[in-house]
mmCIF file of C-alpha atoms (C1' of nucleotides) in Angstrom:
data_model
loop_
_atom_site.group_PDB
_atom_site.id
_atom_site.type_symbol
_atom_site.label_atom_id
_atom_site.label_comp_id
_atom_site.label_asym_id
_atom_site.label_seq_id
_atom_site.Cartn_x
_atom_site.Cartn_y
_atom_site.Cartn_z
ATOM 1 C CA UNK P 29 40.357 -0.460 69.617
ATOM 2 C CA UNK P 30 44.201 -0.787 69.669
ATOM 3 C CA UNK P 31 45.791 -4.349 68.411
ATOM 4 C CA UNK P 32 48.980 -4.982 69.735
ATOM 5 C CA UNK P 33 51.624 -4.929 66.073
ATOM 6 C CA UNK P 34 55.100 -6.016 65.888
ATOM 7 C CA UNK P 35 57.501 -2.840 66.433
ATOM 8 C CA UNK P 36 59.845 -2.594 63.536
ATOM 9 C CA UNK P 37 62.205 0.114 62.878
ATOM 10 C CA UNK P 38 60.400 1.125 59.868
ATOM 11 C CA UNK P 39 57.032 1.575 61.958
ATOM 12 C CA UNK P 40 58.036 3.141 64.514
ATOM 13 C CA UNK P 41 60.132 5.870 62.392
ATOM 14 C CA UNK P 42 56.991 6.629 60.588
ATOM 15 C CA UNK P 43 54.629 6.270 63.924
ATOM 16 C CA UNK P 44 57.082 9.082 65.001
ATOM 17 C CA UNK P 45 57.263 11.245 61.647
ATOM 18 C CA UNK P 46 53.543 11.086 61.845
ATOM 19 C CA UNK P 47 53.212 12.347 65.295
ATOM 20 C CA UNK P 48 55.240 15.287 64.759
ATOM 21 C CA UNK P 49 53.438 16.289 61.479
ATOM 22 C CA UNK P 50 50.383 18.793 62.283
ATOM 23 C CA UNK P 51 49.589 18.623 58.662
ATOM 24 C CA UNK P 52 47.445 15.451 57.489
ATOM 25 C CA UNK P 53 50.242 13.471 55.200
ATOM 26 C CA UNK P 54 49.802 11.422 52.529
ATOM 27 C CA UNK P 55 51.507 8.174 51.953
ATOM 28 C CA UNK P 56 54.423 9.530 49.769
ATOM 29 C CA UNK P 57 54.120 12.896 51.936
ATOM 30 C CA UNK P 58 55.276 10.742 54.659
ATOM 31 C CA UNK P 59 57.816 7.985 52.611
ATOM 32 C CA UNK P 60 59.673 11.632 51.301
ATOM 33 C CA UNK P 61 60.312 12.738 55.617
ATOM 34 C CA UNK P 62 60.670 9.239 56.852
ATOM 35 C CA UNK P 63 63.298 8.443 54.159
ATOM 36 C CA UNK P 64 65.832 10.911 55.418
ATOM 37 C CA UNK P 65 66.156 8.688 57.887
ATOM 38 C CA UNK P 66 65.724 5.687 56.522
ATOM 39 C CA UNK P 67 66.856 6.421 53.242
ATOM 40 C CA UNK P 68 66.944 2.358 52.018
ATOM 41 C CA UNK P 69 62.622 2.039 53.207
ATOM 42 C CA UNK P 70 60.441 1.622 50.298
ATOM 43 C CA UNK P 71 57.198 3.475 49.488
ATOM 44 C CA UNK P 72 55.234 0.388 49.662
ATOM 45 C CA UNK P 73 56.463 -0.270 53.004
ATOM 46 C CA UNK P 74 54.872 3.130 54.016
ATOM 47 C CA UNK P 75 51.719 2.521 52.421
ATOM 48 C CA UNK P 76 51.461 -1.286 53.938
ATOM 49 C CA UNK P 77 52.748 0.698 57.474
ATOM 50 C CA UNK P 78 50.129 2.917 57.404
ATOM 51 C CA UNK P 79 47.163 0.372 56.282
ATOM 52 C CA UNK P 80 48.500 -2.259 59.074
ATOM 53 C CA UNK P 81 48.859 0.723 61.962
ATOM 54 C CA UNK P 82 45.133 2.266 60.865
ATOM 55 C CA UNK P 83 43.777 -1.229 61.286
ATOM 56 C CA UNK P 84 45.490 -1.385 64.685
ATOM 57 C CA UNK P 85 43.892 1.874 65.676
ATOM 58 C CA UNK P 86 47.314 3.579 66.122
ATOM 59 C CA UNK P 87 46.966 5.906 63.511
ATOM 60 C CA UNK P 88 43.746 6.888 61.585
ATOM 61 C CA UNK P 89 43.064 7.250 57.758
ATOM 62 C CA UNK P 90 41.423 10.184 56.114
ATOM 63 C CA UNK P 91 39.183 9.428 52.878
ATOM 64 C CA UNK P 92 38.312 12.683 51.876
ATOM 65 C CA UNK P 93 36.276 12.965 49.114
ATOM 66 C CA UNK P 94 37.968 12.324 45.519
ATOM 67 C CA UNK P 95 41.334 13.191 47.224
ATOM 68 C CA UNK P 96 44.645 11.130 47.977
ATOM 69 C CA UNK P 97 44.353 9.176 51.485
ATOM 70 C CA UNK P 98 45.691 10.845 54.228
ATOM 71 C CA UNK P 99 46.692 9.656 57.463
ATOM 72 C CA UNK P 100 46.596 10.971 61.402
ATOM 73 C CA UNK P 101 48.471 10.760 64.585
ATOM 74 C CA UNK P 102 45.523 12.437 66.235
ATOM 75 C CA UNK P 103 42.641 9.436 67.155
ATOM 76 C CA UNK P 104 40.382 11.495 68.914
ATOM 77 C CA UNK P 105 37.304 12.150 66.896
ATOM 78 C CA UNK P 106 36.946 15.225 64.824
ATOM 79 C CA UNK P 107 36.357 16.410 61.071
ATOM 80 C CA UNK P 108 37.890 18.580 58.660
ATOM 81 C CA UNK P 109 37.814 21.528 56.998
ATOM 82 C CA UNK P 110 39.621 21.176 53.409
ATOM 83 C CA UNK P 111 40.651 24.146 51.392
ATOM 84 C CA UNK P 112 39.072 24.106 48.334
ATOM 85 C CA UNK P 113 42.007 25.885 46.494
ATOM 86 C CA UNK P 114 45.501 24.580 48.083
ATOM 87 C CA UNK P 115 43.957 21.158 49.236
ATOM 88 C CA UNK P 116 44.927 22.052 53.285
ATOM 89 C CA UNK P 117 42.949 19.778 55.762
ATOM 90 C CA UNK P 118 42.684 21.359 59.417
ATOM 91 C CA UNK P 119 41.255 19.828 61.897
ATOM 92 C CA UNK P 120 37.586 21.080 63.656
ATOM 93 C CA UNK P 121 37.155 20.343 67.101
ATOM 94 C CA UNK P 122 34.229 18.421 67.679
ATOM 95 C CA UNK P 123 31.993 20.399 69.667
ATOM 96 C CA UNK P 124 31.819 22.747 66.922
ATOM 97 C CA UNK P 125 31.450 20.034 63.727
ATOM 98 C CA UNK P 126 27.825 19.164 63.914
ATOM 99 C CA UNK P 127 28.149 15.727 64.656
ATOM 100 C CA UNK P 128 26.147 15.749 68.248
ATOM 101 C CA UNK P 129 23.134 17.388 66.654
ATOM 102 C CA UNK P 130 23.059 14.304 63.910
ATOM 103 C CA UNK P 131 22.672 11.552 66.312
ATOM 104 C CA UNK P 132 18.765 12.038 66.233
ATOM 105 C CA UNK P 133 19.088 10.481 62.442
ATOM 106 C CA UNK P 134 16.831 7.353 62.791
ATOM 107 C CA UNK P 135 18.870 4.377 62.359
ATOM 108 C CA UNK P 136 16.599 2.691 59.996
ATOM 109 C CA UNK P 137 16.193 5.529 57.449
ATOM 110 C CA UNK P 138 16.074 4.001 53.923
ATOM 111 C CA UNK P 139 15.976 0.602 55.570
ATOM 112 C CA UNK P 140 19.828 0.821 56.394
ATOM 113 C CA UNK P 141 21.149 0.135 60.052
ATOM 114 C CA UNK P 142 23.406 2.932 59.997
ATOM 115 C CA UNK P 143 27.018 2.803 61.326
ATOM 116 C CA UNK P 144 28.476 5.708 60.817
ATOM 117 C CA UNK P 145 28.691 9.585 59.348
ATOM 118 C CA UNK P 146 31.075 11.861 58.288
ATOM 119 C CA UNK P 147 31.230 15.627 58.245
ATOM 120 C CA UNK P 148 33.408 17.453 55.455
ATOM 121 C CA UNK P 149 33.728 20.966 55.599
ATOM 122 C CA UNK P 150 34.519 22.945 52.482
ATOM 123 C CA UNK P 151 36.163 26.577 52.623
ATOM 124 C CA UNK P 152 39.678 28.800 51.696
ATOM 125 C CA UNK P 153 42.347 28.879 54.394
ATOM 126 C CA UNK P 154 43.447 31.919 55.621
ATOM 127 C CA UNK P 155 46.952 31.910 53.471
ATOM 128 C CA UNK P 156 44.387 31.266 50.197
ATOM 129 C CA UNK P 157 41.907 34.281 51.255
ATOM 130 C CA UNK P 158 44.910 36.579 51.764
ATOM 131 C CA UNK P 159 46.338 35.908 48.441
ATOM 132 C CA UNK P 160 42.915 36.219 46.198
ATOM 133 C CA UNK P 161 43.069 39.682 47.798
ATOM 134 C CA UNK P 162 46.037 40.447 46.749
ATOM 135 C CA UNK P 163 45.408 38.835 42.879
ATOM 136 C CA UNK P 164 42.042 40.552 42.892
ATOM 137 C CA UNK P 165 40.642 37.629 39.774
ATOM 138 C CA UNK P 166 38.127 34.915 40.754
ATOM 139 C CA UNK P 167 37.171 31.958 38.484
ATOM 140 C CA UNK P 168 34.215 30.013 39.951
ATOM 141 C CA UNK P 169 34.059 27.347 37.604
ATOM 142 C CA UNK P 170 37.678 26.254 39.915
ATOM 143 C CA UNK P 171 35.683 25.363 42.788
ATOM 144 C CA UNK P 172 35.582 21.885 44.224
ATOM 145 C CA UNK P 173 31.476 21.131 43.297
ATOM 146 C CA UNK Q 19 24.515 27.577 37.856
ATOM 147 C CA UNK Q 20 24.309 25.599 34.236
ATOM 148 C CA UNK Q 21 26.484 26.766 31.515
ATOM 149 C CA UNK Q 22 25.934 26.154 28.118
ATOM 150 C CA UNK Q 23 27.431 23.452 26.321
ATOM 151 C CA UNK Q 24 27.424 21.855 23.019
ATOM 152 C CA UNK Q 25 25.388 19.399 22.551
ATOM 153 C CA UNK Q 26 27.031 16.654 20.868
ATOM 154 C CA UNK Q 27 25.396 13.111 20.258
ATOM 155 C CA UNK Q 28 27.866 11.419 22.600
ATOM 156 C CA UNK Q 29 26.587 13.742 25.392
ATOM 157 C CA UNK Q 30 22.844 13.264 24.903
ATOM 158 C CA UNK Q 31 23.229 9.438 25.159
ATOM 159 C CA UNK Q 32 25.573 9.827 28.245
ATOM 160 C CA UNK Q 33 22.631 12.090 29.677
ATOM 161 C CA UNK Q 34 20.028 10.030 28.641
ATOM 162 C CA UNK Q 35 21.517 6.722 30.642
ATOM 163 C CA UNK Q 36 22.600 8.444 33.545
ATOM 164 C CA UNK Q 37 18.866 9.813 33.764
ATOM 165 C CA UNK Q 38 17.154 6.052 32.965
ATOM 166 C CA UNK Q 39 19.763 5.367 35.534
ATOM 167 C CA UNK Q 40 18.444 5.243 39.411
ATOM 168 C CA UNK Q 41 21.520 4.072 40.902
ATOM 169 C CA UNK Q 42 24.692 6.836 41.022
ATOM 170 C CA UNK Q 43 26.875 5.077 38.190
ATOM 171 C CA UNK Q 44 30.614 4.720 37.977
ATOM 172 C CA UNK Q 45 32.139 6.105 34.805
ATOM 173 C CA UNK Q 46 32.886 3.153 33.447
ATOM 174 C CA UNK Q 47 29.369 1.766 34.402
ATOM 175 C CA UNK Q 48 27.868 4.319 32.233
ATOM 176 C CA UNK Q 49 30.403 3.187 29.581
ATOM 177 C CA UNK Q 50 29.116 0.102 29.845
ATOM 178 C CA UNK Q 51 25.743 1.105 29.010
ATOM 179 C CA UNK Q 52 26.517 3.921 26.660
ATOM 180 C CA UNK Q 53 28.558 1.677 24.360
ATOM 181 C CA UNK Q 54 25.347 -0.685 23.541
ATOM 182 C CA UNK Q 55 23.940 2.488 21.680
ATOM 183 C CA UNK Q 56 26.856 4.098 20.654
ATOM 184 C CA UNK Q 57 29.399 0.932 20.201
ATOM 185 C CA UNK Q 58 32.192 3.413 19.491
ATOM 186 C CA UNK Q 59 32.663 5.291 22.244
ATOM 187 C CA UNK Q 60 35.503 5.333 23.957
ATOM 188 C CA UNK Q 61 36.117 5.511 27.912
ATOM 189 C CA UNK Q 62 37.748 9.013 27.707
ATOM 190 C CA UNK Q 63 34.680 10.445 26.131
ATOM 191 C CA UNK Q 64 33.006 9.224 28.875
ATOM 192 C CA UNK Q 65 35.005 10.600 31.485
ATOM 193 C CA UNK Q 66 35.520 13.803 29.716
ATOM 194 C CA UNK Q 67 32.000 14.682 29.121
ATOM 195 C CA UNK Q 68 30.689 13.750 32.629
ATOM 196 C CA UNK Q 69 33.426 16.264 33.587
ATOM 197 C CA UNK Q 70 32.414 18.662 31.320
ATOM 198 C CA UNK Q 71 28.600 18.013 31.933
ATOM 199 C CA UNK Q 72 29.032 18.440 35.812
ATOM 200 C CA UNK Q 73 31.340 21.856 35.716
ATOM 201 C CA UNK Q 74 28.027 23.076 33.043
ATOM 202 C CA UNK Q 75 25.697 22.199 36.280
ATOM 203 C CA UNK Q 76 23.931 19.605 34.287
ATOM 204 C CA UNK Q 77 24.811 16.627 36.410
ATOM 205 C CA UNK Q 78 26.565 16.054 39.621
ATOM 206 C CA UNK Q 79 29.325 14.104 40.879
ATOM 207 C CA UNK Q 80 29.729 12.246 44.205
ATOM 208 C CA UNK Q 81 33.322 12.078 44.929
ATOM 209 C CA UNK Q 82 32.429 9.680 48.087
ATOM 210 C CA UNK Q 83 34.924 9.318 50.216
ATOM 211 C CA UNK Q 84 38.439 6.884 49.342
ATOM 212 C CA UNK Q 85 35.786 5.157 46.266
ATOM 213 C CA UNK Q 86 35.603 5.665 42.516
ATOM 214 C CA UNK Q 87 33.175 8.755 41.595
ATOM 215 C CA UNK Q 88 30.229 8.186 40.909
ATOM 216 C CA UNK Q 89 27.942 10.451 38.622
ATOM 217 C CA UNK Q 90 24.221 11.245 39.331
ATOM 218 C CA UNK Q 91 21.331 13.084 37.527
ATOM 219 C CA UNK Q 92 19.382 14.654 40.538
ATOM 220 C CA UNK Q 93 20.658 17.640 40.762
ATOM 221 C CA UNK Q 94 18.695 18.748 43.986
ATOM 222 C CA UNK Q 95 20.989 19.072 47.170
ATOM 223 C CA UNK Q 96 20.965 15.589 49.097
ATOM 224 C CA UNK Q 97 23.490 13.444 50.790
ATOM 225 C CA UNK Q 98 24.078 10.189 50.137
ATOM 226 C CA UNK Q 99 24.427 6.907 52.458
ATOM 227 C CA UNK Q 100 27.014 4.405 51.425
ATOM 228 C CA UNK Q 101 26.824 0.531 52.373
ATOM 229 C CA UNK Q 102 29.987 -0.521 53.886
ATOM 230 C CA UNK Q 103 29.481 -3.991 52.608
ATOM 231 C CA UNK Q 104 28.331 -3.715 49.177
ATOM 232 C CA UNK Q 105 29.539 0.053 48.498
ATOM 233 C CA UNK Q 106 25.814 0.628 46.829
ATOM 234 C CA UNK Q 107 24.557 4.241 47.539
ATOM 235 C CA UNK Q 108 21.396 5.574 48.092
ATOM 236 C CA UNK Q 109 19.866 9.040 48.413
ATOM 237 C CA UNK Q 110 18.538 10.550 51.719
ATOM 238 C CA UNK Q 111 16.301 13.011 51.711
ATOM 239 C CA UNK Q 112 17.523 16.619 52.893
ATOM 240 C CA UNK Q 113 14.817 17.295 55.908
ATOM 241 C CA UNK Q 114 16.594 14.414 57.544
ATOM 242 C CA UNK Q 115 19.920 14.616 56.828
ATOM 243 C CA UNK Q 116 21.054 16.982 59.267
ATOM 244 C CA UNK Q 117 22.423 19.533 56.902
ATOM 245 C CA UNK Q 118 19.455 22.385 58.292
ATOM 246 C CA UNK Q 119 21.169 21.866 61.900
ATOM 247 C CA UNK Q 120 24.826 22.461 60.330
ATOM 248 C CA UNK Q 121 24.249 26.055 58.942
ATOM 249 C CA UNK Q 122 25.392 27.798 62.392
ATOM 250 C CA UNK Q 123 28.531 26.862 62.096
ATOM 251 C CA UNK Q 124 30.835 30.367 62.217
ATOM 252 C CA UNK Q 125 32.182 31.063 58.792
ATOM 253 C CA UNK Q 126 34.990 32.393 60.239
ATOM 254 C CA UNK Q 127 36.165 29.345 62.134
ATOM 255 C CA UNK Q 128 39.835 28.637 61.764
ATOM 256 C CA UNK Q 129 39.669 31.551 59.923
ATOM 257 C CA UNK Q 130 38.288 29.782 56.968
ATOM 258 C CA UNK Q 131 35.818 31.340 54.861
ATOM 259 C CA UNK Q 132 33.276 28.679 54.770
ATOM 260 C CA UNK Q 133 31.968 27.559 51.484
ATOM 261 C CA UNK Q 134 30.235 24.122 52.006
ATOM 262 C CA UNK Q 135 30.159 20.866 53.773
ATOM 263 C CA UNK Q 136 29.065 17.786 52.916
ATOM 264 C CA UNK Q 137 27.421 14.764 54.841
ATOM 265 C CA UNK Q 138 27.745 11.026 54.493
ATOM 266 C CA UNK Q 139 26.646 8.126 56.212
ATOM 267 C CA UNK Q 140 27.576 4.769 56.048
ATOM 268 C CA UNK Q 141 25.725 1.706 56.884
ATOM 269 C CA UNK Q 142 24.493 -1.814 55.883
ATOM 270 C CA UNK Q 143 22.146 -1.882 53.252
ATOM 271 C CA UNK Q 144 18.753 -4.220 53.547
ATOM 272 C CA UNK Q 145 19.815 -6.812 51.051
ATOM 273 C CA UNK Q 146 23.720 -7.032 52.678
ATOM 274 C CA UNK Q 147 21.654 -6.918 56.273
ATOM 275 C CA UNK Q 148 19.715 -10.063 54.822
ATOM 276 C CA UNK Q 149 22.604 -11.666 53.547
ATOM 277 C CA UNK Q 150 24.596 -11.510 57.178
ATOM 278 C CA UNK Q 151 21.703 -13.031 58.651
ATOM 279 C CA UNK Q 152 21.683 -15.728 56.598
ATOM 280 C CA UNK Q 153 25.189 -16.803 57.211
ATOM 281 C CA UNK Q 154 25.722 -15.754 60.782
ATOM 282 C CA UNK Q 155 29.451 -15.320 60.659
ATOM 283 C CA UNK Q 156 30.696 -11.614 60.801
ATOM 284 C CA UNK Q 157 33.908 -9.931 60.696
ATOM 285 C CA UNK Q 158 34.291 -6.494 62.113
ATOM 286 C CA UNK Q 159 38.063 -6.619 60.387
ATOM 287 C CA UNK Q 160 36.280 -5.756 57.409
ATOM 288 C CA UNK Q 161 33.852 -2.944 58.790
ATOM 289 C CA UNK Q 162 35.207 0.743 56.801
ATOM 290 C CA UNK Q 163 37.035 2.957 59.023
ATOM 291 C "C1'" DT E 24 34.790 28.227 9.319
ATOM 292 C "C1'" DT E 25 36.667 27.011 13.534
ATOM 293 C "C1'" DA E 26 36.777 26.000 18.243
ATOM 294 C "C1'" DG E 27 35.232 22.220 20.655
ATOM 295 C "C1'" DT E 28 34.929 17.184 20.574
ATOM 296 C "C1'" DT E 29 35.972 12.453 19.351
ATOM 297 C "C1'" DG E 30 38.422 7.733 19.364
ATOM 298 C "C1'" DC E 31 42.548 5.724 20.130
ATOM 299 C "C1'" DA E 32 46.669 4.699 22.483
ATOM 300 C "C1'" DA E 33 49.640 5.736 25.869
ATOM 301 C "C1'" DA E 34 50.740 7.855 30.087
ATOM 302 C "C1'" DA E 35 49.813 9.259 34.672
ATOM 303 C "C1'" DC E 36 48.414 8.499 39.185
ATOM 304 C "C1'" DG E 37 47.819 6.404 43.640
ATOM 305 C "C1'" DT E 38 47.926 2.041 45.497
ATOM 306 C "C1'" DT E 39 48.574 -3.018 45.891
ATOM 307 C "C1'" DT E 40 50.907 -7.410 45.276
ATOM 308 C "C1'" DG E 41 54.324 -11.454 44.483
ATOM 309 C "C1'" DC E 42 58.510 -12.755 45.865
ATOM 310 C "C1'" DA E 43 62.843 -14.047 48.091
ATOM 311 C "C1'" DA E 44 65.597 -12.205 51.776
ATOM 312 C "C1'" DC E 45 65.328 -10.716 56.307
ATOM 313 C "C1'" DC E 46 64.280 -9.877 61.301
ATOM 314 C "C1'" DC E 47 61.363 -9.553 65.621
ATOM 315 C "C1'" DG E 48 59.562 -12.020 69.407
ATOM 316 C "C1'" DC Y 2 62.785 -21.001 64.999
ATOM 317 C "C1'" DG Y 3 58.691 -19.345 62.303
ATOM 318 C "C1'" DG Y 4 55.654 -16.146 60.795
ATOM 319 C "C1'" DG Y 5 55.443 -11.316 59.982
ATOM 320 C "C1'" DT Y 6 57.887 -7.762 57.439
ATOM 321 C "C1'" DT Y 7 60.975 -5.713 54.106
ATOM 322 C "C1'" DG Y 8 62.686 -3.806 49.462
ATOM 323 C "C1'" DC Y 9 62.131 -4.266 44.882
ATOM 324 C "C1'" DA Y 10 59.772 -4.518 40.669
ATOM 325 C "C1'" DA Y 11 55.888 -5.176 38.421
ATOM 326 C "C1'" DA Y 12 50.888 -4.975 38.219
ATOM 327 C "C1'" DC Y 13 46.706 -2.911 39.274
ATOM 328 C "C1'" DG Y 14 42.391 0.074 38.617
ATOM 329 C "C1'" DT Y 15 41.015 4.575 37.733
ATOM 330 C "C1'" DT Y 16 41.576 8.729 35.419
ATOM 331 C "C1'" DT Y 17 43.927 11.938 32.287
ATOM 332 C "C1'" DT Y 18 46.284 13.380 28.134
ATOM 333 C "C1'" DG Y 19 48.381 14.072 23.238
ATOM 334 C "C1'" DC Y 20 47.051 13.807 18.833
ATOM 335 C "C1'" DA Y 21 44.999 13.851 14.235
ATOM 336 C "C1'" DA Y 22 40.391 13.393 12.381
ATOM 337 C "C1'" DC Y 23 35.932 15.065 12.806
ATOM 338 C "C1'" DT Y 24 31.614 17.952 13.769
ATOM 339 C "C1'" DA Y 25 28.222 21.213 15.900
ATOM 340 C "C1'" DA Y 26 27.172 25.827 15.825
#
DNA sequence: TTAGTTGCAAAACGTTTGCAACCCG
DNA sequence: CGGGTTGCAAACGTTTTGCAACTAA
């Protein structure tokens, strides 16, 4: 799943920023580290960086729902948790995530020959729990759905 | 989970296409065929008013994955399969989705308070599986993700 | 009466593209 | 050397916003 891709200063600086980002950047999250040391690279070179090195299955590009891309040094498989309030994505490890049990899903439900799933999990980080403790208010009509 | 809100004419026409309306619509799809009853509307009423109408609980929106949102009448809990090649969407039905297997996930994992998930699966849709037959050549380049 | 809503235009937002100069293999 | 890549600026498609006029309750 990994096509070789020339090796150009700008790649690997951001193959390298990537890596030693836990978090799940997005494109400019990424142009604003890897331009301290490169301060002359372009945002578009990041975003055409990212799309050439997620096709080449060196890094790998998070959709989540009606949200920014993001992107990941980790290729393993796993899903998310997002937090609803400051927008954090952690990673769940996959034993956990729910995936194995959906493989039973007949492939030709609805007539589609089924490629693929994705698991999104929806719930406030510790940081965001701690702090609605402290506030005490809660508005529901603020949460994602 | 609905709130009241005003019911403007605007808002009744938007409801009344999205419900004629099997497929889940774009915003500007609905614009589309809002505006041939109401040839004054603009785009931002649109948009506004299937905000407004999905915080009231009185439709829903799919924000699928890296795509436009889409908006949909049915407000009963489902997930939603997504053809890679044509990006139409279609409904599955909850006893097979995989959701009922999901609910023993620990709320406390990551020390996250749980609040949702969400499902989606992607696949070829009958007509784009016809089509690929027909012309035999295939790309996996293009395949999402 | 008045707070919520509209149409319009413009801005915002994230992302992509055309281009000439450049550089990796 | 030649094709892939860069930085820049400009364009793109989707969504949001400011505003004065309007309208449902």
């Amino acid at each position: 799943m990994k096509y070789p891709v020339r090796m150009t200063h700008q790649r690997e600086v951001i193959l390298d920023e990537l890596k030693r980002t836990r978090t799940h950047p997005t494109a400019d999250e990424l142009y604003t580290r890897v331009k301290k040391r490169l301060p002359r690279i372009s945002l578009s070179t990041v975003y055409r960086n990212l799309e050439t090195l997620s096709n080449a299955g060196l890094v790998s590009k998070l959709e989540i729902t009606g949200r920014q891309k993001r992107f990941d040094w980790n290729q393993e498989p796993h899903d998310h948790i997002i937090c609803t309030i400051c927008q954090r994505i952690d990673d769940i490890i996959p034993p956990m995530s729910g995936l194995g049990q959906l493989s039973d899903i007949p492939s030709d439900r609805h007539g589609y020959q089924l490629t693929g799933w994705r698991v999104e999990f929806f719930g406030i980080c510790p940081d965001c729990q701690q702090k609605h403790n402290e506030t005490h208010d809660h508005d529901p009509s603020k949460e994602t759905q």
